[in-house]
Coordinates of C-alpha atoms and ligand atoms in Angstrom, one line a residue:
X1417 CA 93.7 131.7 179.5
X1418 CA 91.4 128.5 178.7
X1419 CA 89.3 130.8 176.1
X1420 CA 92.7 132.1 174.1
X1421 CA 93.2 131.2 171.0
X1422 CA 96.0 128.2 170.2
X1423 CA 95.6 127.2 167.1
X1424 CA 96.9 130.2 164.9
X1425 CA 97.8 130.2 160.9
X1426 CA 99.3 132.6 159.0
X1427 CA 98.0 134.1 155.7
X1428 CA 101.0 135.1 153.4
X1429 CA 103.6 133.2 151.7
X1430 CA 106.3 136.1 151.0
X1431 CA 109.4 137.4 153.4
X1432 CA 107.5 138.4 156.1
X1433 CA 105.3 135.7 156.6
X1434 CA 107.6 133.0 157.0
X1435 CA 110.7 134.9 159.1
X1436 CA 108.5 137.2 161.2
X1437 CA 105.1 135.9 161.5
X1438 CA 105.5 132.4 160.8
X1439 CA 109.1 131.9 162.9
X1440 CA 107.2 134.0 165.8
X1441 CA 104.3 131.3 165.8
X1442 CA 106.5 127.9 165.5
X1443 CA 108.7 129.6 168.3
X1444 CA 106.0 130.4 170.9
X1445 CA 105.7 128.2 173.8
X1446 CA 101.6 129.0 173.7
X1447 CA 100.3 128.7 170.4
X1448 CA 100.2 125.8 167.3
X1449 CA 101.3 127.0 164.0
X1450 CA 99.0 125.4 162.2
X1451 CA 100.2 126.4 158.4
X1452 CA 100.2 129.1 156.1
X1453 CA 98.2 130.2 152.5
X1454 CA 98.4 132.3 150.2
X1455 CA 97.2 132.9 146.5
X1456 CA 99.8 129.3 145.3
X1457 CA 99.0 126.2 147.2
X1458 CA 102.6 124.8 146.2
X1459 CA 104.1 128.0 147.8
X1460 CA 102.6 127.7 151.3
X1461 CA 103.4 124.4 151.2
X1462 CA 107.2 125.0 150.5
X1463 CA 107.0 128.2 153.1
X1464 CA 105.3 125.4 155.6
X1465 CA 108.1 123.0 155.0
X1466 CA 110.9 125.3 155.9
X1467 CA 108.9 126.9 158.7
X1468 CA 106.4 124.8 160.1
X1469 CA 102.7 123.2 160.2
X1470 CA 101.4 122.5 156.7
X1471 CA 100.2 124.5 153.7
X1472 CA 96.9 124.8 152.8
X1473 CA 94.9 125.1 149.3
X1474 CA 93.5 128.3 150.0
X1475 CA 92.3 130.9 152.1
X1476 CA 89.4 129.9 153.3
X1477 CA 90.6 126.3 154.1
X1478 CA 93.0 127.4 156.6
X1479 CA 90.6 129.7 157.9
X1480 CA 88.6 126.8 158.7
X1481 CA 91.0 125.2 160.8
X1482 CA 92.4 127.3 162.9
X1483 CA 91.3 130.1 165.8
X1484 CA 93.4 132.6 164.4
X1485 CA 94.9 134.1 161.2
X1486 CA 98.0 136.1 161.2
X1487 CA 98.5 138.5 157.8
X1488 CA 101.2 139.8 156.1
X1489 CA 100.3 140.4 152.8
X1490 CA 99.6 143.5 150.7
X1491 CA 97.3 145.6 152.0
X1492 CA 95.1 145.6 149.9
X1493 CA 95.1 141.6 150.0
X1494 CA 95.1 141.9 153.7
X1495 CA 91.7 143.5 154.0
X1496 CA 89.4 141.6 152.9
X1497 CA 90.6 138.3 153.7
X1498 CA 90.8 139.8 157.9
X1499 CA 87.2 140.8 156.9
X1500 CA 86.3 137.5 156.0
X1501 CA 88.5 136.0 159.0
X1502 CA 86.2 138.2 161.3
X1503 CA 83.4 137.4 160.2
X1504 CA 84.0 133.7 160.2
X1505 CA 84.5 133.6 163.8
X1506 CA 88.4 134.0 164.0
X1507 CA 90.7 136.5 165.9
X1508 CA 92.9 138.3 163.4
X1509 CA 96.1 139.9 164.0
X1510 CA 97.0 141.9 161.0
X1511 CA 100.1 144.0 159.8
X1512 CA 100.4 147.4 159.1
X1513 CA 98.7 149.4 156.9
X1514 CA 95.9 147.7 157.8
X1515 CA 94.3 148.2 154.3
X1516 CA 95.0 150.9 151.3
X1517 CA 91.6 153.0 151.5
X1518 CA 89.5 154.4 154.5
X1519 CA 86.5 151.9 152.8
X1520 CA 88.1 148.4 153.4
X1521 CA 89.6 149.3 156.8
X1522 CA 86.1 150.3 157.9
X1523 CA 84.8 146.9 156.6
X1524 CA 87.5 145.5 159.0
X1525 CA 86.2 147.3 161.4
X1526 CA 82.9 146.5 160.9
X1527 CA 83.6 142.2 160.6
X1528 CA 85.7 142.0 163.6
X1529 CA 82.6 144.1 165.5
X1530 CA 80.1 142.1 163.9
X1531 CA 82.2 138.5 164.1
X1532 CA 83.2 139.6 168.1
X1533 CA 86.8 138.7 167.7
X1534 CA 89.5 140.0 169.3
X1535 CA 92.1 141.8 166.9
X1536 CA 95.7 143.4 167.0
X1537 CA 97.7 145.5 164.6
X1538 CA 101.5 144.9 164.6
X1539 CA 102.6 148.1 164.6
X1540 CA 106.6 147.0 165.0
X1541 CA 107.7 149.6 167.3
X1542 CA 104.7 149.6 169.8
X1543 CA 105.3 146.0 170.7
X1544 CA 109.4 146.8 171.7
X1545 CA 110.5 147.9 175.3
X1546 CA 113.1 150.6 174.3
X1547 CA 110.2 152.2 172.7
X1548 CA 107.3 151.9 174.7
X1549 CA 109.1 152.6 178.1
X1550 CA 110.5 155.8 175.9
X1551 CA 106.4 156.4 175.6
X1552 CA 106.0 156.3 179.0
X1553 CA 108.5 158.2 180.1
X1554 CA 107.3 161.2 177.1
X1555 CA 103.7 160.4 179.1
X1556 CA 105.0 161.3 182.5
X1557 CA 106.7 164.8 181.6
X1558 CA 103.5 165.7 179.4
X1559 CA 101.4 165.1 182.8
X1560 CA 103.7 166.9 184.5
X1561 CA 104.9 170.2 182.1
X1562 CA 101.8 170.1 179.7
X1563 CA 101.1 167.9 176.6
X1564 CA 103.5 167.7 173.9
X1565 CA 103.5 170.3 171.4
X1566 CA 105.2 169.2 168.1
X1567 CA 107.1 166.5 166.4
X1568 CA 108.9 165.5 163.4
X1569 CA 109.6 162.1 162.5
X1570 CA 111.8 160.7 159.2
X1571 CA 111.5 157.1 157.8
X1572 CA 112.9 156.2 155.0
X1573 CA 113.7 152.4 153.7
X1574 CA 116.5 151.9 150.6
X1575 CA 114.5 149.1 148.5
X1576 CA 116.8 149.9 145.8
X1577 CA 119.5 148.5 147.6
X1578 CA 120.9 144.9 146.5
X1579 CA 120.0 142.5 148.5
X1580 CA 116.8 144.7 150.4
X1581 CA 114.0 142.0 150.5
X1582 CA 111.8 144.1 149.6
X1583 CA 112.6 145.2 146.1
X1584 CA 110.2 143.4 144.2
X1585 CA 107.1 144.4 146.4
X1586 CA 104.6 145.4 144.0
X1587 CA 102.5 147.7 146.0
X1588 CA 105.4 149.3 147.9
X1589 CA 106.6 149.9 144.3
X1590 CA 103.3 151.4 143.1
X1591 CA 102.0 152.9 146.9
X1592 CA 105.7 154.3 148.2
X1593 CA 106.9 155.2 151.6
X1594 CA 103.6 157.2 152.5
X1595 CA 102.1 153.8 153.0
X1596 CA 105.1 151.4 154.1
X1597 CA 106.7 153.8 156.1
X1598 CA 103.9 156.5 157.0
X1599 CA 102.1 153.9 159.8
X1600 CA 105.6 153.5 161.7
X1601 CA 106.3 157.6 161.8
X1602 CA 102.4 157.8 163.4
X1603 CA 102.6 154.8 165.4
X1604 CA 104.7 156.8 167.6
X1605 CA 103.3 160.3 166.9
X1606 CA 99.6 158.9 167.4
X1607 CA 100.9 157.8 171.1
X1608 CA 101.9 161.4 172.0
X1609 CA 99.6 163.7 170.1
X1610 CA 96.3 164.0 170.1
X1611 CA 94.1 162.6 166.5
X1612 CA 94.8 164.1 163.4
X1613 CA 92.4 166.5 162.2
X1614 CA 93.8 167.9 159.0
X1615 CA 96.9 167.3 156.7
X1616 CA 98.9 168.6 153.9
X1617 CA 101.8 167.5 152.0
X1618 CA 104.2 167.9 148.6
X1619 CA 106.4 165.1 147.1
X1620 CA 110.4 164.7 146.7
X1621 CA 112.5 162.6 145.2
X1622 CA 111.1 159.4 143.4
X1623 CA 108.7 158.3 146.2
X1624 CA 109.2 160.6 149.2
X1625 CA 106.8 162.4 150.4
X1626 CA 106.3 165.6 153.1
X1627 CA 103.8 165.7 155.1
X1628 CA 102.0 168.3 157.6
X1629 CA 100.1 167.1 160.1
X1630 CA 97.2 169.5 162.4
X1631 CA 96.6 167.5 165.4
X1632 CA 93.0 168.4 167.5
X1633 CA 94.0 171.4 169.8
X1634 CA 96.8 173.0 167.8
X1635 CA 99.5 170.6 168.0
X1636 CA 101.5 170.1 164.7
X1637 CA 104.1 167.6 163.5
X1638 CA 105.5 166.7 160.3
X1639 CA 106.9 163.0 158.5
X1640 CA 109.4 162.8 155.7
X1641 CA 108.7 159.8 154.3
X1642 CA 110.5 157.3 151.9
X1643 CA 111.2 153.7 150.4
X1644 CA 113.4 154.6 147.9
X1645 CA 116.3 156.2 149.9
X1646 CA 119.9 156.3 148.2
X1647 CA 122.4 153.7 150.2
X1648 CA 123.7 155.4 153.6
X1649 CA 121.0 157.3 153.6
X1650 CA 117.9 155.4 154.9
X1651 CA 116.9 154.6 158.6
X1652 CA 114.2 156.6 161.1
X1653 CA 114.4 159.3 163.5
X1654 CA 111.8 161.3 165.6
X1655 CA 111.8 164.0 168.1
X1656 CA 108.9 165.1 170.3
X1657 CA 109.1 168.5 171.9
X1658 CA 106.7 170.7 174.0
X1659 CA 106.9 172.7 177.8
X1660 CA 108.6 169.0 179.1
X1661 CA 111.8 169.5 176.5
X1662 CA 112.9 168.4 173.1
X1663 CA 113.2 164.2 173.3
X1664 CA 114.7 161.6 170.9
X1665 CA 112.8 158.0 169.8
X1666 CA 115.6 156.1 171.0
X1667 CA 116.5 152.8 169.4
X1668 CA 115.3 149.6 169.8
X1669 CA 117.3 146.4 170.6
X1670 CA 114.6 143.5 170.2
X1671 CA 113.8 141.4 167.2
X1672 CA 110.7 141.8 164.8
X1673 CA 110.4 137.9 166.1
X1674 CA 110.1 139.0 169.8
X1675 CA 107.7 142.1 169.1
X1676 CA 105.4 139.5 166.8
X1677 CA 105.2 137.4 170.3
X1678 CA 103.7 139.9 172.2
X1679 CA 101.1 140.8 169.7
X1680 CA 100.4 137.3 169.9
X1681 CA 99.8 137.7 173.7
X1682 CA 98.2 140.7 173.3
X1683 CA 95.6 139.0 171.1
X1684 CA 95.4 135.6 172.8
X1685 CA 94.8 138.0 176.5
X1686 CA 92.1 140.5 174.4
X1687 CA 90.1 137.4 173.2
X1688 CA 90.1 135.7 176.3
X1689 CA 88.3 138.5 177.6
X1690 CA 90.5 141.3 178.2
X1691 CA 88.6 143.7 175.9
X1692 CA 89.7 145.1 173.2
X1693 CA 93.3 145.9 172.4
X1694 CA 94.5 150.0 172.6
X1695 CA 95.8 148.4 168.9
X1696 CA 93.2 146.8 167.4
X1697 CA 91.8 147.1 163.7
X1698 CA 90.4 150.6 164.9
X1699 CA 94.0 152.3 165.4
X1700 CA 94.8 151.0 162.6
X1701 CA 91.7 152.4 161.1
X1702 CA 92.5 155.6 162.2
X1703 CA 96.0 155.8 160.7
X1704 CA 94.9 155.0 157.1
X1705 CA 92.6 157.9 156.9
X1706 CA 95.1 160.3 157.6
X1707 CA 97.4 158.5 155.1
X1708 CA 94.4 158.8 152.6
X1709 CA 93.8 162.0 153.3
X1710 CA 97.3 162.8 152.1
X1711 CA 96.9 160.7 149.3
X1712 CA 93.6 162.9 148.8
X1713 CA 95.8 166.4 149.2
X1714 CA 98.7 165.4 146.8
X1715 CA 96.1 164.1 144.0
X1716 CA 95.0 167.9 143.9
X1717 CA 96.2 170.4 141.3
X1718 CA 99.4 172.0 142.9
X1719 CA 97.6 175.1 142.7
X1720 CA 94.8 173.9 145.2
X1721 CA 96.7 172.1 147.6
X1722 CA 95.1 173.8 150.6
X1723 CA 94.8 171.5 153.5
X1724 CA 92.9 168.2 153.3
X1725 CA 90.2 167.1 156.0
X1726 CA 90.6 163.7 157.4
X1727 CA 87.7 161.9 157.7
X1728 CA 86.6 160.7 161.2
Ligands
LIG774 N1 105.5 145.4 160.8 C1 106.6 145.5 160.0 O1 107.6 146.0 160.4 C2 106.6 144.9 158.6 C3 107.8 144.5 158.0 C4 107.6 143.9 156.7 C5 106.4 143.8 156.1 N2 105.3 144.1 156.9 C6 103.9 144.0 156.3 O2 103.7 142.7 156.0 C7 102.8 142.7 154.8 C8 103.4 141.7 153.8 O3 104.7 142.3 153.5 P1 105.6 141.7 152.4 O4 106.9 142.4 152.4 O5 105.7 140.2 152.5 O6 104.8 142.0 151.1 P2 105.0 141.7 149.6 O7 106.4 141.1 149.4 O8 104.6 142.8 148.7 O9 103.9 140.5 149.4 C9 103.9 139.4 150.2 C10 103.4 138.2 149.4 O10 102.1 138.4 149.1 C11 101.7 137.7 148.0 N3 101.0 138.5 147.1 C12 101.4 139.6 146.4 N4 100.4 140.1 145.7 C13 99.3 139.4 145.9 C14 98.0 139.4 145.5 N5 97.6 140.4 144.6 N6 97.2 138.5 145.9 C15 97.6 137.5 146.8 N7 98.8 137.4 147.2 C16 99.7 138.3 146.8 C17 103.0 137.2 147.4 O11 103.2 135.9 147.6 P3 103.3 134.8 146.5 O12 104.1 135.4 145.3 O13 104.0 133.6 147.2 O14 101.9 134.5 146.1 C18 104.1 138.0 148.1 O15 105.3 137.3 148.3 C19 102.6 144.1 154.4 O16 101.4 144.6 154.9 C20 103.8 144.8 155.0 O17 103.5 146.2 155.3 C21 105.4 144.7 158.1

């Protein structure tokens, strides 16, 4: 793959970027990890330090040097700099949600179009075996006894937890499990259903949020989703059912690090001209309007909450 990108650096200085994203890169037998950024020069150099390459003063100057960025900060950070990324000339390999309104993940969109770059969304459980041989499998019966009719999916994390490294994460905090949680639970149900046409939803404790979901055709599935779940009570389940049986999203066994290596691949076989990516910035387009559109539904008057449209 003379034409894939090597040279890769990793935007983010928090959790994620240095023991998934960053430990994925130094570990890969393909790429360079050329350093990290972030908004404190003195952080990505300490995150460098520990994890490898070097840190840079900013943004933009990493950007420069390297064929590829890697994202994992807020979303609403995220955006923009993928935008810029793009448009610069750089393949981009973003985390989920790829932004926090339909706008900015249509600008994404938009730059990685306009810059003709390859991209990938790191939607976790897409990139593990148990789960997407699971897919198949749930791919095979729908061909055989017709397409899927339903599904229901829970994710909930515990950020309250001691020790949960996420507990200071200011827009989890502010945005909840809709938004941290919400692109796992359709990451699978987008694979089996058809798009999204219409939503509804009504909150629960602290964060959590329940949501109805009218797929195109008449399918219809629904997502319990939280951040803020007691101890013992967190962790993810999903069931798909239809004429081909009621099925379980089984486990999966592989690390984040592992999964993060494959999106690398995945990008690296995309830019050296394998066409776009089935996850590219458009899927993960596509899952931020319907999380906006619940957004949208819950902002109404309780007394209105009829269904909300999701924007195509
Ligand atoms: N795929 C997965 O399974 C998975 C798992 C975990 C996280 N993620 C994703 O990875 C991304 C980052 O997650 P995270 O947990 O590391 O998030 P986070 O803790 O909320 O933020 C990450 C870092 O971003 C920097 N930051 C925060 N606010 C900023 C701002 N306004 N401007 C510039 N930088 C800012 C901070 O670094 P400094 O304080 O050093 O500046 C912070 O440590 C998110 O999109 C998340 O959804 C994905």
């Amino acid at each position: 793959m003379s034409d894939a990108p090597r040279r890769f650096g990793v935007l983010g200085t928090g959790h994620w970027a240095a023991t998934c994203h960053g430990a994925a890169l130094a570990a890969h037998p393909d790429v360079e990890l050329v350093g990290f950024a972030g908004r404190d020069p003195a952080r990505a150099a300490e995150v460098a330090g520990r994890v490898g390459g070097r840190g840079f003063a900013s943004p933009e100057e990493l950007i420069d040097a390297v064929d590829a960025v890697t994202i994992a900060l807020p979303p609403h950070v995220q955006a923009p700099l993928a935008a810029r990324a793009a448009r610069a000339g750089r393949h981009v390999l973003v985390d989920k949600p790829l932004a926090l309104d339909v706008a900015a993940a249509d600008d994404v969109v938009a730059a990685v179009r306009e810059g003709g770059v390859a991209s990938v969304l790191y939607a976790t459980y897409l990139f593990q075996p148990d789960i997407t041989d699971w897919l198949g499998r749930m791919r095979a019966l729908a061909a055989e006894h017709g397409p899927w009719e339903g599904a229901i999916a829970r994710w909930a994390g515990t950020i309250d937890v001691p020790g949960n490294p996420y507990g200071a994460s200011a827009w989890r905090r502010e945005r909840g499990g809709l938004w941290d949680t919400g692109p796992h639970a359709l990451s699978i149900l987008l694979e089996l259903l058809p798009p999204v046409e219409r939503v509804s939803a009504g909150r629960g404790a602290r964060d959590a949020v329940n949501v109805a979901l009218e797929h195109r055709g008449g399918a219809g599935s629904a997502l319990s989703l939280t951040l803020t779940a007691p101890a013992g009570a967190g962790g993810s389940f999903a069931s798909v059912w239809g004429p081909g049986g009621r099925h379980d999203l089984p486990r999966f066994h592989g690390t984040p690090q592992e999964g993060f290596a494959r999106a690398v691949d995945r990008l690296r076989a995309s830019a050296a001209g394998g066409g776009p990516d089935p996850l590219d910035v458009t899927h993960g387009r596509e899952v931020v309007a319907v999380l906006a559109a619940v957004d949208e539904h819950l902002a109404r008057p309780v007394a209105e909450r009829t269904t909300a449209v999701v924007r195509g």
